[in-house]
Tab-separated table of C-alpha atoms in Angstrom:
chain	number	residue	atom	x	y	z
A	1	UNK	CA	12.857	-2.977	-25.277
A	2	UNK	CA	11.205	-0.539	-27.349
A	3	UNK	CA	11.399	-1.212	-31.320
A	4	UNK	CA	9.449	0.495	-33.985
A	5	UNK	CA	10.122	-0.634	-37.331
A	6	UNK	CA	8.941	0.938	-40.825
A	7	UNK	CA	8.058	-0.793	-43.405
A	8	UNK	CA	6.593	0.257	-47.858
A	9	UNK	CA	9.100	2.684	-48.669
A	10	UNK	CA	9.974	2.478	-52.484
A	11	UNK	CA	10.494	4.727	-55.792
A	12	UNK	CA	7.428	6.125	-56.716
A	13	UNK	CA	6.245	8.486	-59.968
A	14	UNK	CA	4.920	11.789	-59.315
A	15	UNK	CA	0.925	11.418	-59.008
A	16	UNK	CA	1.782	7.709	-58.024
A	17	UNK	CA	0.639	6.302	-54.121
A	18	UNK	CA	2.645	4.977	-51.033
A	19	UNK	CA	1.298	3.007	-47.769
A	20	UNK	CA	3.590	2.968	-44.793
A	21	UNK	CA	3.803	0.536	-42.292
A	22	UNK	CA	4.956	0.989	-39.121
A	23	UNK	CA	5.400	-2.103	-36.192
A	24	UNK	CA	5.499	-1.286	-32.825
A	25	UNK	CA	6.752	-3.682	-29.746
A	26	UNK	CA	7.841	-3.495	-26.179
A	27	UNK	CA	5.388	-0.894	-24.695
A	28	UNK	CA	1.703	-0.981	-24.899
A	29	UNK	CA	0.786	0.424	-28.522
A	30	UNK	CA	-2.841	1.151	-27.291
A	31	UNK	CA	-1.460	3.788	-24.928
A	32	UNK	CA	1.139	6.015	-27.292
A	33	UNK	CA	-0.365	8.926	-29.766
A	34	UNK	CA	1.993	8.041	-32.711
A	35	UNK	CA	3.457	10.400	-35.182
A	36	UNK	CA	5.362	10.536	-38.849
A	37	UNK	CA	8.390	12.662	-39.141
A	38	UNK	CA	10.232	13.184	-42.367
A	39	UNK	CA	13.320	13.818	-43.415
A	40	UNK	CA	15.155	15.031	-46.933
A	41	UNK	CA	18.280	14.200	-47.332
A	42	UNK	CA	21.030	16.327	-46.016
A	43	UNK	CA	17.913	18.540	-44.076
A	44	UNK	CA	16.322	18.673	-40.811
A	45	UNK	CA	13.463	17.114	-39.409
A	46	UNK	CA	9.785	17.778	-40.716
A	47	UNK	CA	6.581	16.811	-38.780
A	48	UNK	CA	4.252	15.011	-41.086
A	49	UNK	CA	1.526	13.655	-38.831
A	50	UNK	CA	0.185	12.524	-35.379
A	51	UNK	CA	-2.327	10.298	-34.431
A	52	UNK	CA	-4.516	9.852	-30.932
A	53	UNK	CA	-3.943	6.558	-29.389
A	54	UNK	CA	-7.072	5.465	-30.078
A	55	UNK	CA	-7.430	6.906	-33.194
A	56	UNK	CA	-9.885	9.412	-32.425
A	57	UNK	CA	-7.600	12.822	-33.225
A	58	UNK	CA	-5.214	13.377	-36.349
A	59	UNK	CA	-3.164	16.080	-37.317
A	60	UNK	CA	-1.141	16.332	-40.365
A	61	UNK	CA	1.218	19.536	-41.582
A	62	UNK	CA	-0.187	22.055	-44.350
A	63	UNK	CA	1.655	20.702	-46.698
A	64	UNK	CA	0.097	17.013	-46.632
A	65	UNK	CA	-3.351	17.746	-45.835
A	66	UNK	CA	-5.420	15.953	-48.233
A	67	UNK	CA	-3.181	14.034	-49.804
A	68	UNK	CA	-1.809	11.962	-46.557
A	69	UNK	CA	-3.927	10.208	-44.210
A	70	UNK	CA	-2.835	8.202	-40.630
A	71	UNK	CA	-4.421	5.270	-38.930
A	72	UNK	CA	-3.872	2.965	-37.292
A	73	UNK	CA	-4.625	-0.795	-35.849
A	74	UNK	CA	-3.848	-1.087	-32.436
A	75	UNK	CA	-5.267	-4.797	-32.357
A	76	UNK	CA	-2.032	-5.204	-35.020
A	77	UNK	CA	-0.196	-2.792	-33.243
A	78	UNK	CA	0.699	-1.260	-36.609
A	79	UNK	CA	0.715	2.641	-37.899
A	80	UNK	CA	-0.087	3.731	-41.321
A	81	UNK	CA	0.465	5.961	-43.552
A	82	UNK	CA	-1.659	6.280	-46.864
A	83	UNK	CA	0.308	8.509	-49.343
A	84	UNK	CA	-1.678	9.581	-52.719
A	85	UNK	CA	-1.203	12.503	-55.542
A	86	UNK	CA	3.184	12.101	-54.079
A	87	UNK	CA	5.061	15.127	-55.110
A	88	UNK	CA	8.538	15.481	-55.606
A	89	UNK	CA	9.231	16.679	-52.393
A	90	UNK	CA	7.874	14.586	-50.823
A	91	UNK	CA	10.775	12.595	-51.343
A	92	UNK	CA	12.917	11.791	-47.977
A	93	UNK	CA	13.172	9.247	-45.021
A	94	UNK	CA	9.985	9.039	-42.951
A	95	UNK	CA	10.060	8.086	-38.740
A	96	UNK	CA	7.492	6.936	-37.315
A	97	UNK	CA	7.715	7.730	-33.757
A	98	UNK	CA	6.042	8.366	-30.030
A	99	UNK	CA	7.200	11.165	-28.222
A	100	UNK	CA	8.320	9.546	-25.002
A	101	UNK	CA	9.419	6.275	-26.314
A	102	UNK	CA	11.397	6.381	-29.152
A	103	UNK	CA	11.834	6.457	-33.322
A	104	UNK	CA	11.887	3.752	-35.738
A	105	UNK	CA	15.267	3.194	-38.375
A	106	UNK	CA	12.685	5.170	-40.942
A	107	UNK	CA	12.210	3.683	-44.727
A	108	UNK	CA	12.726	5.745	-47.826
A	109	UNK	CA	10.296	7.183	-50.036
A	110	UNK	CA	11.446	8.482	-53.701
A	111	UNK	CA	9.298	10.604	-56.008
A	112	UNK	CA	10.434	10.836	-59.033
A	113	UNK	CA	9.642	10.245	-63.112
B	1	UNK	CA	4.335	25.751	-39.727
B	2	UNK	CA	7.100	28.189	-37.623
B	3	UNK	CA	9.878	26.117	-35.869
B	4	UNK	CA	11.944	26.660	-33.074
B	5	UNK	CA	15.282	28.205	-32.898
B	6	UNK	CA	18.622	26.429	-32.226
B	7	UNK	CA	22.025	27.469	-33.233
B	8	UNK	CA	23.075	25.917	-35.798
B	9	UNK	CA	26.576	25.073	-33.973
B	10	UNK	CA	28.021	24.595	-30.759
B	11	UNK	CA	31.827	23.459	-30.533
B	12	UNK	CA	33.185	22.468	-26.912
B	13	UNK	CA	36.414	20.817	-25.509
B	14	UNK	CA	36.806	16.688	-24.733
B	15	UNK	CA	35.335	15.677	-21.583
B	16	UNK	CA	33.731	19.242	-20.981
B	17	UNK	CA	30.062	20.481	-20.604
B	18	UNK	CA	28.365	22.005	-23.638
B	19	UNK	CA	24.975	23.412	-23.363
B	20	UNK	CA	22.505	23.403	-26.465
B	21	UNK	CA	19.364	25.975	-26.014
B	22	UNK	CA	15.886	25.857	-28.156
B	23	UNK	CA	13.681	29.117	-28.003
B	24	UNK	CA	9.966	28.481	-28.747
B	25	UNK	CA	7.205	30.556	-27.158
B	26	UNK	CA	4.118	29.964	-24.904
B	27	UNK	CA	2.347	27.415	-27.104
B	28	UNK	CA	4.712	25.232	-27.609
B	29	UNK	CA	8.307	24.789	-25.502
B	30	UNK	CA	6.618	27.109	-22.702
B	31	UNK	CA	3.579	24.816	-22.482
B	32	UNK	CA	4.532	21.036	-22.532
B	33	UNK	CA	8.266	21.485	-22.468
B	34	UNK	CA	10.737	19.777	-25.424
B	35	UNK	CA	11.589	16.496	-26.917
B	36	UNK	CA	15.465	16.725	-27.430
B	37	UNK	CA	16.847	14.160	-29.841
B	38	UNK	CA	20.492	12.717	-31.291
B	39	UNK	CA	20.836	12.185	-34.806
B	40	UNK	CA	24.382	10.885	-35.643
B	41	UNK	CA	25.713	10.853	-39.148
B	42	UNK	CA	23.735	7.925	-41.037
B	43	UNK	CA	21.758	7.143	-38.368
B	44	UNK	CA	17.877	7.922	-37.168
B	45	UNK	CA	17.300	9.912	-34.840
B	46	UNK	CA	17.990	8.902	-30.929
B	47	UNK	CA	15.252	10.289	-28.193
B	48	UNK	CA	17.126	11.794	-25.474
B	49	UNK	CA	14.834	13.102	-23.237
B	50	UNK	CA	10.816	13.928	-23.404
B	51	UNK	CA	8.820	16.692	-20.948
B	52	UNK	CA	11.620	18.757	-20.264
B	53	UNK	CA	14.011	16.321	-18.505
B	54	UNK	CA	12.411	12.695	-18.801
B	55	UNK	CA	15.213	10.104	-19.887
B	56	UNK	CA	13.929	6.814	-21.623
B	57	UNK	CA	15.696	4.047	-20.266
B	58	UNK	CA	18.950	3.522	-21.446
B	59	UNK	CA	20.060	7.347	-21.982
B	60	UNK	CA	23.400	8.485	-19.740
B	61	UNK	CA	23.250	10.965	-17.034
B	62	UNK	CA	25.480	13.030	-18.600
B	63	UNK	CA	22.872	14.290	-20.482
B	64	UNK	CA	19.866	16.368	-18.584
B	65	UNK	CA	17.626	18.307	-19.888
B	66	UNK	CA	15.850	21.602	-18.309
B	67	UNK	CA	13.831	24.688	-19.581
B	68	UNK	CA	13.393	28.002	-18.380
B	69	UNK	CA	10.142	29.898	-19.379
B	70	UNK	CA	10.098	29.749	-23.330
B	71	UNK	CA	14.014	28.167	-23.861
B	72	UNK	CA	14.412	24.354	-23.727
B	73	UNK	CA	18.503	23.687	-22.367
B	74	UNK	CA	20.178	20.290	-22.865
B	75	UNK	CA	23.268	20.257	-21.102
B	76	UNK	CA	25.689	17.082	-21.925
B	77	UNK	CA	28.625	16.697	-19.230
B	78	UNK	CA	31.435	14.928	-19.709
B	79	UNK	CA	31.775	15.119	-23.851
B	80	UNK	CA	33.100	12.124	-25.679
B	81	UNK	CA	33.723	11.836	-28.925
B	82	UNK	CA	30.559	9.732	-29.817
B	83	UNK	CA	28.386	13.041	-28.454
B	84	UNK	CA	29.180	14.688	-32.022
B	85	UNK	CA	26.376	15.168	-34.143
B	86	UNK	CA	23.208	16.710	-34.685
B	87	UNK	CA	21.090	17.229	-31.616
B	88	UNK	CA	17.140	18.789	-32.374
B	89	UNK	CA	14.436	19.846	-30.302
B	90	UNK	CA	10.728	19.161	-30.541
B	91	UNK	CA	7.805	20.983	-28.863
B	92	UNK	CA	3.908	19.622	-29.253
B	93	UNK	CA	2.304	23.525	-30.547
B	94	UNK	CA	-1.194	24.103	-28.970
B	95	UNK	CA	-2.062	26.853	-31.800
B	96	UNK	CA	-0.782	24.726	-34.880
B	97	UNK	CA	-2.101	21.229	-33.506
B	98	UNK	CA	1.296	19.983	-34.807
B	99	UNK	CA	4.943	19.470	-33.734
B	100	UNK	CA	7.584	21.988	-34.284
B	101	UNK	CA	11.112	21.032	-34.714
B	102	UNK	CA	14.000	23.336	-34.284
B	103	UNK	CA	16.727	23.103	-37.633
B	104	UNK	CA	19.515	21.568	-35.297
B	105	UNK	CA	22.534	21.989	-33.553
B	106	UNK	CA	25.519	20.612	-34.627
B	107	UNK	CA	27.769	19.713	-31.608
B	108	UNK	CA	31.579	18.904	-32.176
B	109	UNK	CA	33.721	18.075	-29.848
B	110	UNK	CA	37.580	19.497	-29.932
């Protein structure tokens, strides 16, 4: 069975730094481009960034460039993500997720003073 | 980054067929196809199908997924009442190097 579980959500001042943790199991992690979605409360989904499976590609949305950076370890089989200068809204419940195999339970990140 | 385009609502009868569209263009739904999703209230999201109508393990029947030049279609048969909720689509976009999401559908069944 495929599980993907997030992990270093938390409140958070404005300015302040997150790093996400994401756990993958059940399918071969080596294999899967990755990707963290977000989502605000009471709003739809927002791409934050993709990864290549072996770490060679990354992509990240406008809005995070700079400030947001993915890895990963697939010898862990673990996806990051390494959140600095956090903004208000910023604030919401981030997925990590592959395309064809599924979406974690997401953890919740909280900017605010 | 542009999204996709769902309505935002779709209402259909107990154990009949609703069908839930997503318009995108060439460099995104017309290109790779759509990842449709389930989100139910308090929940994360569910993957439904991938590549236009690839079902992980696990998914029902009742739901298949097709696309037609630029529009994405998930069509669920048989409704139930557990098929209410949000349902969104997802395209890989060649131009933006990113995924696009449509806002959502929200499906409830009468």
């Amino acid at each position: 069975e495929v599980q993907l579980m997030e992990s270093g959500g938390g409140l958070v001042q404005p300015g302040g730094s997150l790093r996400l943790s994401c756990g993958g199991s059940g399918f071969t992690f080596d294999s899967h481009w990755m990707s963290w979605v977000r989502q605000a409360a009471g709003k739809g989904l927002e791409w934050v960034a993709t990864i290549a499976n072996d770490g060679s590609e990354k992509y990240y949305v406008d809005s995070v460039k700079g400030r947001f950076t993915i890895s990963r370890d697939n010898g862990k089989r673990s996806l990051y993500l390494q959140m600095n200068s956090l903004r208000v809204e910023d604030t919401a419940v981030y997925y990590c997720s592959s395309a064809n195999l599924g979406w974690g339970q997401g953890t919740l990140v909280t900017v605010s003073s | 980054q542009a999204g996709l385009t769902q309505p935002p609502s779709v209402s259909t009868d107990l154990g009949q067929t609703a069908t839930l569209t997503c318009t995108g263009n060439n460099n995104n739904v017309g290109h790779q196809g759509a990842v449709w999703l389930q989100q139910v209230q308090g929940h994360p999201p569910k993957l439904l199908s991938y590549r236009d109508n690839n079902r992980p393990s696990g998914i029902s029947e009742r739901f298949s997924a097709s696309r037609s030049g630029n529009t994405a279609s998930l069509t669920i048969a048989g409704l139930q009442p557990e098929d209410e909720g949000d349902y969104y689509c997802s395209a890989w976009d060649t131009s933006l190097s990113g995924w696009v999401f449509g806002g959502g559908t929200k499906l409830t069944v009468l």
